[in-house]
Each structure stands twice: as structure tokens, then as C-alpha cells.
């Protein structure tokens, strides 16, 4: 124990503690008074809190009739309460003196109750109260020399201490003993001057009756109010001595000497005493008439003395209010009546010294007035909840926290506090604000947030971490960074060397462009999150005003589930409709398992407001309670209303600083009489109306632009319209209504803007909006300022057509909206673009189709494109109808026709889209047959091959460009028809492909030509020429890069890989699908991004990858596809997931819902029907469901004959369908089954001969073995089974190895070779388990038991010895371990 050290406790009297603690903090002052240090005050506060809480607990028990603890407190007879206080100290003893302290502390504790001992000669016993400074008598010293020691204080200090006690009228106090080390004759750690520091380490304090009074205590029978005041007064005297560092209260504070009948007796008063010094005089009618003027002077001087020695004013006031309570009804209102209030106030001083202990900065406050800081207004519990969300995001999760509440409840204050905290922690806090009056500016809030991050990159551009971020951003977004820079302008200053940053308006697929932007923003967030050691926090304020495009981006960011990404939002829930898009967003991300925390802020109750008032005015809660009740009644607890009222009270002088008292004071009657409006906005309006007229006018102008506006715009209006704006707004800033931050004016709260805007007459608002907008729009066009353009046109649109007085302005404004809409489309914000185009249409004058045809046509076409992009199907019909009615020629209507076909496909009306597309192509001179025969198809193929024959790959790569507008339009429609025909008219799909190739050869290259060549290669491979088809898909990919047709990269790569899987090792080619997915996402092509992901996962399944890995990848893919909302891909993926779960044996999860299956059959989508029928066939074949095998095989072969595309899935489809046909032929001997089986075998043979041996060799051998089996060629079958198993093992297709072993086992079983059959069954069982197909392994084992149980009559002991060889199963899965 001595080696390790230990914690030692010691109990000392209060006055000894004061003496030791004051030595510890003595600053060397030589004046009459020492200055109390913060360390001393802090330790003293701990003592004071402990004493107050002890008495408070005793009084609470007394109120309940339990007087035990009250009886242990000092009685009235003990006027020196300070002498009854004991302090428990705690300190860490040094290792070298542990044993000494242990012995000394033990003996000291034993001697504390000894009676005073006689002193040696020359020492007066009456002076013993100051400590023993002389030696004991020799005999007694001999007895006790190992236990007792004298105090080390000098005689002068002892005399002063004794004199101080005499001022109380006390007798000598009991001696204090101290242990010594008999070996070294040195004092314990508590006696040395260095160890005086331990006096500041207070553990607890206690006040008790002296030991001499503990006997004969009479029971209490009540605790009157006067008794409680007595204790407060007596404790106040103790605090005076404690905080004054040992100075006793002057006689003027000590009460007066009176007869017993003049005082209220304490429960423990000695009834035999006739006179006592008491602290509780009887109640008087007037303080002045019973207390001498000299006594009052002493009181004032005493508290001035406390201030002089360095005690803070609030602490002086607390002590004064304790002592002053003795006057009862004549005491001041602030005097204490409950000891519990004292304990609470002391604890506040200890916990929050900056607010409740330290003096106010009167000079600063007298200049600034009342200040409502974030630390005062923020809510701690809610703040800690958000902190928890942020910490979880640091650990790697994606978190969402929403602060919800009505206006004025402190949402933004709380969020700002979070932002300050995160910034101090080194976090990345990006913030933006949605504005109800700025919906037309594309992605304004998100742009503001991400620009802040770019500011950091620019500022720290020389740092290594910035170089890393920039490098990763270039890799992640590549040449498509130009699309991001349109949204995040400052990003252009970081990625300045990229060659594709030039602004241009392009004809693009609106759906793809919007999705591309979402993808690029996700990549941006992914990079900055990955490069940050802490979470990236994106804060969006006023999300209830978010535009549709921004919510789509937020939805994608959150559903992406970025690691270390934290989204914080503020919403006015009461101003959001039930169908608000953000509500749907929250529902969506919850379904995806994103942690979501909703923090609801309501108006404050009276207790919360009182706590807030206490913190604001730096006064204890009890002193502000009455003011809080008045304010709560007037503001109903609304935080914004509260803050404005308090500032108003301070400005009007009803809440003011009292310099003499050093605190805030107020007039409750005057405040009570104030009449306030019920609405906080009206309150602001009232305040604004008191301002000078020019300031009001400037605020009205500013409010027209929303919550914030660039100073540049205000300066332009001031210059162009000759208005006074800038100087009056500076006056408004001084009033706290607006702020000028980073070149923009901001209203300090939305309610101020709303109040100012509401003060403008409705008929004047439109006129002002139009005037301001037209002024700025001309300037924006001259300066090419896009932000100003959006702001200006939005102002014009807010004015509306009714505000236009000049006829020519209608056309001009429509043109302005057309320009703004096009710029919004370039930024992929089709919601804003649609708004501009729709407003432009509304400004078109009468007879606009006749007078302004081109303007009208362009507005309606672009409005249709934007409406399609944002899913506004209701508006599409009207827009289509106008163009189709007033369009002057077929060519003018082509764009609208294309949008119609796209909208039908988007709404899953694929059959209608096909028919509409056929008609348009026919009018363009490109007929597509509805139900072509095989002969017609062969003729088309021959014609196309004759046209392309003799043209080399280099010729095509360097071919001329297509210029014929009608042919370009036809190619555009044909590319759209590619996917449509695959889904509903697979027999027509080859004609669409052939048309695209022929148009390219005859008229030149178009941007969609690579699509035609990719599907042409697929068609050639399907027709049996795999190698030639492979060349064409590789050429299509090179042509894609040659034309820089990135928008179609996902489709071209995806179609090409389907053919590459036949020529390259399956899993190696499959890895390129991730490239296809990324290319599609970059282009915003969600359809092919999802299809690439689906095919990637299914290829893992058919490639023999462990099923647990496949299941994990499919689960990720399902989530990804759900994020994109692509139902067709989701159907395919869920079907594959159902197959995987069936093989694994997880029957509790039904991946494919029955209603989805019914929906497929009802819609009769041939592509989906083929997929569904094959998976049904596969599952029934693998699980030995013979009856189902026949049913699903019939369905599959009927659907398979109509497919003309080469899909990698055809490999496993041909294999399983062929094996099932062989099995059905052996069971039924129907010729149709052997014909189907032979057809599948022939197809597999072609693939094996022309394609990759790695993929097809073992599969073809399995089918050939089954063919020999059906034809009775036993030896040929044996040889093929043997080689199929060997090649499957060599090529690492464990699923093929297991299947080949199972087929061989069944073959040997039926031919009577039981030993070989069991051997192959055991091998198949082992490989299925290794693959992860546990349910399949179980079914196989049951099949073995069934077959061999019949053959051997249930005597499994007769099985050959090698049937028990299940080597390798033990370490796979105990649940599936089987012994044959």
C-alpha cells in the first residue's frame, strides 16, 4: 500500500480550514485586507452548498414530522455556529509518507473527542483556543508525545484569531490535535506549508451541535417559520466569516442583547437561561425605529468590506439577504425565506460562475444593452440529442436530424449552436437556407452550402489535404465537373484546368440530366466525406420551402447512405402539407434504415422561460419568477416573441441596469400594463413603424427579395431608380433588424421579413416587384450575371401579368423567362426551368401563336420537357395539345412527339409508347413492322450485311457525321424504341437495330449510332456468329469515345458486356459492368445504371460465387435500385434474390411478392414473363420438384423463341432448360422434349466452339452426357460426366461441379452402379454446401435417403464404405452436416 499511495481524508474545524486555505492562496498582500482568490471562493462555495443542503434536508424532514436531523443542528444557545462546522478534506498522499499519515490520521481521529489538556507553565489556559504553542507537562508529554503536536502558526496569528472569537462573545474553543511521526519527529502531510494546498480540496462539510450538548436533547414538536429564518440568519453569519477569510461579522450584524421573552425561541433553547445573544429579534413595525442608525452604517460598511476583499457582488448580496431576513415582515422582498433557495442559488454560482457569481460588465452592458446570446437561448437537452446523432455519424453511419417547430421556437438558434460546436470540434459544417421568395433560383440553398466548402479549399489550397481532395474530385467527376460548376460556381476556381468547363446549352435528355446532377453531387459529398477525419454536416434551414429538385438531390444524398455524413434540417412542421415532398423523403430514408431523429420544439412553459430569464439577467430563478410569469402570459412562451419583448423592454427603460446594485432591475407594474399584439409578426410591424420613413421604405424594398439579398442588387436599385437604400439599411442593422454579412443583407429572422413585406399594400407589391425586376434584368444581361438574372426574372414573375402596363413588355418578359429557363435547364434544375417557362407562357400576349410563333413554340416545347423531367403529368396534356394544335408542320411537332413517347414509357405505358413511336417513324420514312415473320427478318439482316460488307472498323470510326434533320430525328426515336421493343415486342427489336445501322451507313454518324452497333453485335451473336458480334460491340465502345457520346455510355457498355461474357471468362467480363453502371450514373441514365447492377449480381450467381456473398450483393443492389425508383430492374433483382434465398434455405423471407407476380402476368410483359418462368424452372429443377419442372419448362420454351438479343443470362437458361428437357424426355419419352433438349445442346456447342472454353466447356459436356444417357450410350455418358466435373473444377465453377456430380450420380443410380452413384452424390452434397446452397444440399440428402432406402430395404449399414466419406463437410456448417 505504501508503494502505491492512497487517498487520505481529514476532518478539520471551519476556522482551521479558513486559516489553512487562506495561507494556500495568499498572494503576498501586505495591506490591511487580503484579496479573496477564485480558488478560495470556489472551495468556500462547496462548503456553503453542503451546509445549506444539510439544513434544507433537515427542514424537509421536519415538515414531515421527522425531527431527528433538526435536533442535531446547533441550538439558540450556541450563537457561534461557525465553531460547529467541520470540513472534510480529501488529498493524495505522497508515496514516501503514506505509512506516517496512516498512523497519524488514525490516532488523531481517536483523540478528537478528548477534553482540553493542561498546558505547561507560562501558558494561560484561556488562550488555548488559538492552538497549542507550548509544550505539555513533562509527564503528560511523555505519555502523548507520539500523538500530539502544536500548531505551527505564530503567536501573533493566534492572538488575532482569539480576538476574533472574542468579538463573537465566545469562550475558548477545544484544542485541535495533530499527529506526528515519532520516528522522524516531523509533522504529517497536513502540517507542512506545501500541503496547505490540500485545504482547497474540499470533500464535504457538516454543522452539528457541540458534543457537550448532544446529551439530554429534548424532542422537537414543530418547526415554525421564525425558526427557519433564525437558521438562515445564523448561517449567513457563518458565510460572512467563511467568505471574508476568517473575519468575524461586526457587532452591528450580531443582533442585540434582549430578554428571552423578546425572541422566538429555538427548539433547542436552554429554558434556564435568562439572557442570550440571539440572531432573531422579534418582529418590528419599522426597521429604523428599533435598529440604531450606527448599526445600519456598520452593515453597509461590512458589505463594502466584502466587496473590497474581492468578493463578487452576487455573493455579497446573497450573504446580505440571508442576514437581512431576520427582520421578518420588514425585510426586503429579496431576502431569503427558505434555506433550499439558498442552496439552489449557491449551486448556480458554483456551476455557472460566469452568469451567477461574477459581477456584470456594467460598462459594456450600458453601451450594448441587453444581449440575447446563443448560450442563453439554446436548449441543452435537444442540443445533446443532436450531439449524439453527430457522434454516431463520426463512427461511420449516415444520420438525419430534423428540428421541427413553429416559427419563433428557436430552431435556427439551436442549429447555430450546433454549428459553432462542430466548428470548434474541427468538423465541416455547411449551411444553406431555402427561401419562399427564391424558389426560381436553381439549387440556391445547396449551392450556398457547397460553396462554403470550396471557400475552405481555396483558402487552404497549399495544404496537402486540399491537394488530395482536388485529385479525388477530378477522378470522381472527371470531365462532367462542368455540370457541377454550374451549381457550385466556386468549384471552377479549384478545377480550373479541366477542358470541358465551357458553358453551353445542349439538347439533352431531361430525365438523364437531372439524375446525372444527383449522381455528381453524391460523388462530391462522397469525396469530401472520405477525405475528412470527421463527419460532413449539411444544414438546411426552412426546408418547408425547398424546391422539388433540391429535395430530389437531398433524397439521393441521404439514401446513398454516405459514411460520415450528417444532415441537419429545420422545418416549420405546421406550414407543411401532408403530401409535402420532404415528408415523403423522411419516410423513404427510414425504410432504408437511415437513422432519423426528429426533435420537436414547442413554445416554452413557465418553468423553462423562468430558467431562460434567470440565465439572461444573471439572477437566481426565484428573483425573476414574477417577471417571468408576466412575460410568459404576454408571449405564450414563443422564444422569438420573448427575445423581442425583452429587447423592447430594455430599449424603453422598463428593464434597466442599476449601477449602484450592479444588476438588472425592472418595473413589473409598468410591464404588466403593456398591450402587445397576439402575433409576433405584428409585434415586429409595430417596431418597424416607429422607425424613420426612409428606413421603413428601405426595409420594404429589401423584404421584396426574401430573407437575404446581395448588396450589389440593392446598390443597383439605388443607382438606377434613385432610391435611398444603403444608409437606411445601415440604420436598420443598428436596430438589430438586418445584418450585413459577406456582401449580403440578411433579415435577422424570417418573421421580420414577413412583417415588413406585410406592411406593403397588396396593390403596390406587384408594381414594386415588376419595377425592381425589370431594372435588374437588363443589368444582368449586360453583365452576364446568371444569379442576378434568376433574381430579376423571379421578381418580374412575382409582379405577374396584371402589373404590366406597356403591351410590348409582355413579349419582352416572355423572352426573359425563356432565357432564364434555358439557363436553369443547363443547371439540371427542371423544376425552376418549368416555372420560368410556365411564367413565360403566362406573359405571352393574345394571338401569340400568330404573332410570336417561334417564341411560343420554344416555350411550350421546353415547358413540356421540364414537366416530363419533374413528373408533372397533369400539365403535359395541355402543353402537348397546344403544340399539336398550333404547330405549323410535322417537323415543328417532332420534339413534342418524342416527349410524348418518352412520357408514355416513363409512365410504364410501354405498349402505347411502341405504337406511338411506330407511327412517328413511319412519317419519317422508317417503317417498323408490327408482327414480322422470320423470313422478313432474314431479308432485313441480309440487306444490312450487304450494305455494311466491305466497310472496315476504321472506316466507321472516321465516318462522316449525319446532317439530315429528319434522319437525326429518326435515329433519336429508334434509340428510344430499343428498350421499348425489348420489353413488349422482342420480335421487332432486330428491325429497330438494323434500321439504326443502315441509317448510319447511308447518312452518317449520329450521337446514338454506338447504340445501334452495340445491339447489332448482340444480334449477330444471337444468330450464331459470336466472334463477329464481339467485334461490333468493341467497335461500338470505341465509337462511343470517338463521338464523346457519354450520355449513352451506360447503354452501350451494358449491351456490349452481354456479348463479351460469351468470349471472355464470365466473372472477368462481369467486373466491367461496374464501369457501365458508373458511366450510366454519370450520364444520369438510371435505367441502364440499374440494369448493369442487376446483371452484375445475377452473373455472380450463375458464376458460382458463394451464395452468401451473392445474397449480400443482391441486398445492396435492391437498395440501390429502390433509391433510383426503377421498378423493372427491381422486379428482376427480387426474382434473383428469391432464387438465392431458396437455395440457401431462408424461407422466412419472401423476396418476390405474389402481387408482383400477378402484375407481370396481367401486363403480359414478355421480357419479365421470360425471366419469371426461368427462375421458377430453375428452382423447381434444383429442388427436385418434378411436377413443377414440366409446367415451367413449357412456359419457358414458349417464351424463349421470341428473343433476339444475346444476354449473358441465356447461358444458364440454355443449360437448365436443356437439362430439364432431357429429364422430361427420360420420364415421358415425348419427342418434343428431346427436340428441345437437342436445340439447347446445339446452341451450347456453338458457344463452346466460338466462345470462351472457360465458360462453356463443362456445360456442353454435361448436356452431351445427358444426350448420351437418353440415347443409351453408357460409356459415352460416363466419359462426358467425368470430364464435365473435371473442367468445372478446373474453371472454378463450383455450382457446375456440384450439378455435374449430381447428374452423374443419378446416371449411375439408374444404371445400377450404386458405389459410383453414392460417391458422386457425396461429392455433389459437399460442393453444394461449399457453394452455400444449404437447402439444396438438404433436399439432395433427402433424395439420397429415399432412393437408397428403397434399394437396400432401410439397412444403411449395407452402404459401401465410401458412402460415409463426407470429408470436408465438418468445417462448413454444423447445421447442414450429414452422415450417410
mmCIF file with all atom_site columns, N, CA and C in Angstrom, residues 130-161:
data_model
loop_
_atom_site.group_PDB
_atom_site.id
_atom_site.type_symbol
_atom_site.label_atom_id
_atom_site.label_alt_id
_atom_site.label_comp_id
_atom_site.label_asym_id
_atom_site.label_entity_id
_atom_site.label_seq_id
_atom_site.pdbx_PDB_ins_code
_atom_site.Cartn_x
_atom_site.Cartn_y
_atom_site.Cartn_z
_atom_site.occupancy
_atom_site.B_iso_or_equiv
_atom_site.pdbx_formal_charge
_atom_site.auth_seq_id
_atom_site.auth_comp_id
_atom_site.auth_asym_id
_atom_site.auth_atom_id
_atom_site.pdbx_PDB_model_num
ATOM 1  N N  . UNK A 1 130 ? -6.552 29.439 20.615 1.00 0.00 ? 130 UNK A N  1
ATOM 2  C CA . UNK A 1 130 ? -5.815 29.757 19.394 1.00 0.00 ? 130 UNK A CA 1
ATOM 3  C C  . UNK A 1 130 ? -4.891 28.642 18.963 1.00 0.00 ? 130 UNK A C  1
ATOM 4  N N  . UNK A 1 131 ? -4.753 27.598 19.774 1.00 0.00 ? 131 UNK A N  1
ATOM 5  C CA . UNK A 1 131 ? -3.855 26.497 19.409 1.00 0.00 ? 131 UNK A CA 1
ATOM 6  C C  . UNK A 1 131 ? -2.800 26.308 20.470 1.00 0.00 ? 131 UNK A C  1
ATOM 7  N N  . UNK A 1 132 ? -2.255 25.148 20.493 1.00 0.00 ? 132 UNK A N  1
ATOM 8  C CA . UNK A 1 132 ? -1.211 24.864 21.500 1.00 0.00 ? 132 UNK A CA 1
ATOM 9  C C  . UNK A 1 132 ? 0.129  25.251 20.924 1.00 0.00 ? 132 UNK A C  1
ATOM 10 N N  . UNK A 1 133 ? 0.748  26.327 21.528 1.00 0.00 ? 133 UNK A N  1
ATOM 11 C CA . UNK A 1 133 ? 2.038  26.792 21.036 1.00 0.00 ? 133 UNK A CA 1
ATOM 12 C C  . UNK A 1 133 ? 3.141  26.535 22.078 1.00 0.00 ? 133 UNK A C  1
ATOM 13 N N  . UNK A 1 134 ? 2.851  25.845 23.193 1.00 0.00 ? 134 UNK A N  1
ATOM 14 C CA . UNK A 1 134 ? 3.846  25.492 24.224 1.00 0.00 ? 134 UNK A CA 1
ATOM 15 C C  . UNK A 1 134 ? 3.783  24.003 24.480 1.00 0.00 ? 134 UNK A C  1
ATOM 16 N N  . UNK A 1 135 ? 4.784  23.479 25.042 1.00 0.00 ? 135 UNK A N  1
ATOM 17 C CA . UNK A 1 135 ? 4.842  22.050 25.294 1.00 0.00 ? 135 UNK A CA 1
ATOM 18 C C  . UNK A 1 135 ? 3.983  21.686 26.495 1.00 0.00 ? 135 UNK A C  1
ATOM 19 N N  . UNK A 1 136 ? 3.576  20.427 26.556 1.00 0.00 ? 136 UNK A N  1
ATOM 20 C CA . UNK A 1 136 ? 2.820  19.917 27.705 1.00 0.00 ? 136 UNK A CA 1
ATOM 21 C C  . UNK A 1 136 ? 3.750  19.676 28.889 1.00 0.00 ? 136 UNK A C  1
ATOM 22 N N  . UNK A 1 137 ? 3.127  19.421 30.007 1.00 0.00 ? 137 UNK A N  1
ATOM 23 C CA . UNK A 1 137 ? 3.876  18.994 31.182 1.00 0.00 ? 137 UNK A CA 1
ATOM 24 C C  . UNK A 1 137 ? 4.700  17.758 30.825 1.00 0.00 ? 137 UNK A C  1
ATOM 25 N N  . UNK A 1 138 ? 5.883  17.627 31.446 1.00 0.00 ? 138 UNK A N  1
ATOM 26 C CA . UNK A 1 138 ? 6.819  16.568 31.042 1.00 0.00 ? 138 UNK A CA 1
ATOM 27 C C  . UNK A 1 138 ? 6.200  15.191 31.151 1.00 0.00 ? 138 UNK A C  1
ATOM 28 N N  . UNK A 1 139 ? 5.439  14.941 32.298 1.00 0.00 ? 139 UNK A N  1
ATOM 29 C CA . UNK A 1 139 ? 4.869  13.595 32.454 1.00 0.00 ? 139 UNK A CA 1
ATOM 30 C C  . UNK A 1 139 ? 3.829  13.298 31.381 1.00 0.00 ? 139 UNK A C  1
ATOM 31 N N  . UNK A 1 140 ? 2.978  14.276 31.191 1.00 0.00 ? 140 UNK A N  1
ATOM 32 C CA . UNK A 1 140 ? 1.916  14.059 30.190 1.00 0.00 ? 140 UNK A CA 1
ATOM 33 C C  . UNK A 1 140 ? 2.493  14.042 28.778 1.00 0.00 ? 140 UNK A C  1
ATOM 34 N N  . UNK A 1 141 ? 3.527  14.853 28.587 1.00 0.00 ? 141 UNK A N  1
ATOM 35 C CA . UNK A 1 141 ? 4.156  14.851 27.261 1.00 0.00 ? 141 UNK A CA 1
ATOM 36 C C  . UNK A 1 141 ? 4.789  13.508 26.968 1.00 0.00 ? 141 UNK A C  1
ATOM 37 N N  . UNK A 1 142 ? 5.295  12.867 28.003 1.00 0.00 ? 142 UNK A N  1
ATOM 38 C CA . UNK A 1 142 ? 5.888  11.559 27.815 1.00 0.00 ? 142 UNK A CA 1
ATOM 39 C C  . UNK A 1 142 ? 4.847  10.552 27.345 1.00 0.00 ? 142 UNK A C  1
ATOM 40 N N  . UNK A 1 143 ? 3.632  10.707 27.920 1.00 0.00 ? 143 UNK A N  1
ATOM 41 C CA . UNK A 1 143 ? 2.551  9.788  27.542 1.00 0.00 ? 143 UNK A CA 1
ATOM 42 C C  . UNK A 1 143 ? 2.059  10.024 26.107 1.00 0.00 ? 143 UNK A C  1
ATOM 43 N N  . UNK A 1 144 ? 1.965  11.295 25.714 1.00 0.00 ? 144 UNK A N  1
ATOM 44 C CA . UNK A 1 144 ? 1.271  11.610 24.455 1.00 0.00 ? 144 UNK A CA 1
ATOM 45 C C  . UNK A 1 144 ? 2.169  12.163 23.366 1.00 0.00 ? 144 UNK A C  1
ATOM 46 N N  . UNK A 1 145 ? 3.482  12.134 23.583 1.00 0.00 ? 145 UNK A N  1
ATOM 47 C CA . UNK A 1 145 ? 4.353  12.810 22.616 1.00 0.00 ? 145 UNK A CA 1
ATOM 48 C C  . UNK A 1 145 ? 4.291  12.194 21.222 1.00 0.00 ? 145 UNK A C  1
ATOM 49 N N  . UNK A 1 146 ? 3.901  10.931 21.144 1.00 0.00 ? 146 UNK A N  1
ATOM 50 C CA . UNK A 1 146 ? 3.802  10.303 19.815 1.00 0.00 ? 146 UNK A CA 1
ATOM 51 C C  . UNK A 1 146 ? 2.521  10.656 19.090 1.00 0.00 ? 146 UNK A C  1
ATOM 52 N N  . UNK A 1 147 ? 1.587  11.315 19.820 1.00 0.00 ? 147 UNK A N  1
ATOM 53 C CA . UNK A 1 147 ? 0.285  11.582 19.178 1.00 0.00 ? 147 UNK A CA 1
ATOM 54 C C  . UNK A 1 147 ? -0.021 13.055 19.000 1.00 0.00 ? 147 UNK A C  1
ATOM 55 N N  . UNK A 1 148 ? 0.566  13.934 19.894 1.00 0.00 ? 148 UNK A N  1
ATOM 56 C CA . UNK A 1 148 ? 0.131  15.338 19.881 1.00 0.00 ? 148 UNK A CA 1
ATOM 57 C C  . UNK A 1 148 ? 1.223  16.247 19.355 1.00 0.00 ? 148 UNK A C  1
ATOM 58 N N  . UNK A 1 149 ? 0.812  17.330 18.742 1.00 0.00 ? 149 UNK A N  1
ATOM 59 C CA . UNK A 1 149 ? 1.779  18.333 18.254 1.00 0.00 ? 149 UNK A CA 1
ATOM 60 C C  . UNK A 1 149 ? 1.109  19.694 18.304 1.00 0.00 ? 149 UNK A C  1
ATOM 61 N N  . UNK A 1 150 ? 1.919  20.683 18.410 1.00 0.00 ? 150 UNK A N  1
ATOM 62 C CA . UNK A 1 150 ? 1.355  22.038 18.470 1.00 0.00 ? 150 UNK A CA 1
ATOM 63 C C  . UNK A 1 150 ? 1.127  22.571 17.078 1.00 0.00 ? 150 UNK A C  1
ATOM 64 N N  . UNK A 1 151 ? 0.225  23.573 16.939 1.00 0.00 ? 151 UNK A N  1
ATOM 65 C CA . UNK A 1 151 ? 0.040  24.247 15.643 1.00 0.00 ? 151 UNK A CA 1
ATOM 66 C C  . UNK A 1 151 ? 1.307  25.013 15.304 1.00 0.00 ? 151 UNK A C  1
ATOM 67 N N  . UNK A 1 152 ? 1.563  25.136 14.026 1.00 0.00 ? 152 UNK A N  1
ATOM 68 C CA . UNK A 1 152 ? 2.776  25.829 13.603 1.00 0.00 ? 152 UNK A CA 1
ATOM 69 C C  . UNK A 1 152 ? 2.532  27.314 13.347 1.00 0.00 ? 152 UNK A C  1
ATOM 70 N N  . UNK A 1 153 ? 1.324  27.780 13.629 1.00 0.00 ? 153 UNK A N  1
ATOM 71 C CA . UNK A 1 153 ? 1.087  29.229 13.465 1.00 0.00 ? 153 UNK A CA 1
ATOM 72 C C  . UNK A 1 153 ? 1.809  30.007 14.555 1.00 0.00 ? 153 UNK A C  1
ATOM 73 N N  . UNK A 1 154 ? 2.213  31.215 14.232 1.00 0.00 ? 154 UNK A N  1
ATOM 74 C CA . UNK A 1 154 ? 2.934  32.038 15.214 1.00 0.00 ? 154 UNK A CA 1
ATOM 75 C C  . UNK A 1 154 ? 1.952  32.650 16.187 1.00 0.00 ? 154 UNK A C  1
ATOM 76 N N  . UNK A 1 155 ? 2.519  33.193 17.302 1.00 0.00 ? 155 UNK A N  1
ATOM 77 C CA . UNK A 1 155 ? 1.697  33.735 18.388 1.00 0.00 ? 155 UNK A CA 1
ATOM 78 C C  . UNK A 1 155 ? 0.853  34.906 17.932 1.00 0.00 ? 155 UNK A C  1
ATOM 79 N N  . UNK A 1 156 ? 1.375  35.672 16.984 1.00 0.00 ? 156 UNK A N  1
ATOM 80 C CA . UNK A 1 156 ? 0.613  36.827 16.512 1.00 0.00 ? 156 UNK A CA 1
ATOM 81 C C  . UNK A 1 156 ? -0.692 36.392 15.842 1.00 0.00 ? 156 UNK A C  1
ATOM 82 N N  . UNK A 1 157 ? -0.604 35.355 14.968 1.00 0.00 ? 157 UNK A N  1
ATOM 83 C CA . UNK A 1 157 ? -1.799 34.840 14.302 1.00 0.00 ? 157 UNK A CA 1
ATOM 84 C C  . UNK A 1 157 ? -2.758 34.244 15.312 1.00 0.00 ? 157 UNK A C  1
ATOM 85 N N  . UNK A 1 158 ? -2.213 33.600 16.341 1.00 0.00 ? 158 UNK A N  1
ATOM 86 C CA . UNK A 1 158 ? -3.079 33.006 17.360 1.00 0.00 ? 158 UNK A CA 1
ATOM 87 C C  . UNK A 1 158 ? -3.827 34.082 18.129 1.00 0.00 ? 158 UNK A C  1
ATOM 88 N N  . UNK A 1 159 ? -3.141 35.167 18.448 1.00 0.00 ? 159 UNK A N  1
ATOM 89 C CA . UNK A 1 159 ? -3.798 36.241 19.206 1.00 0.00 ? 159 UNK A CA 1
ATOM 90 C C  . UNK A 1 159 ? -4.904 36.878 18.394 1.00 0.00 ? 159 UNK A C  1
ATOM 91 N N  . UNK A 1 160 ? -4.637 37.100 17.080 1.00 0.00 ? 160 UNK A N  1
ATOM 92 C CA . UNK A 1 160 ? -5.671 37.683 16.222 1.00 0.00 ? 160 UNK A CA 1
ATOM 93 C C  . UNK A 1 160 ? -6.884 36.777 16.130 1.00 0.00 ? 160 UNK A C  1
ATOM 94 N N  . UNK A 1 161 ? -6.612 35.485 16.023 1.00 0.00 ? 161 UNK A N  1
ATOM 95 C CA . UNK A 1 161 ? -7.725 34.531 15.928 1.00 0.00 ? 161 UNK A CA 1
ATOM 96 C C  . UNK A 1 161 ? -8.540 34.531 17.207 1.00 0.00 ? 161 UNK A C  1
#
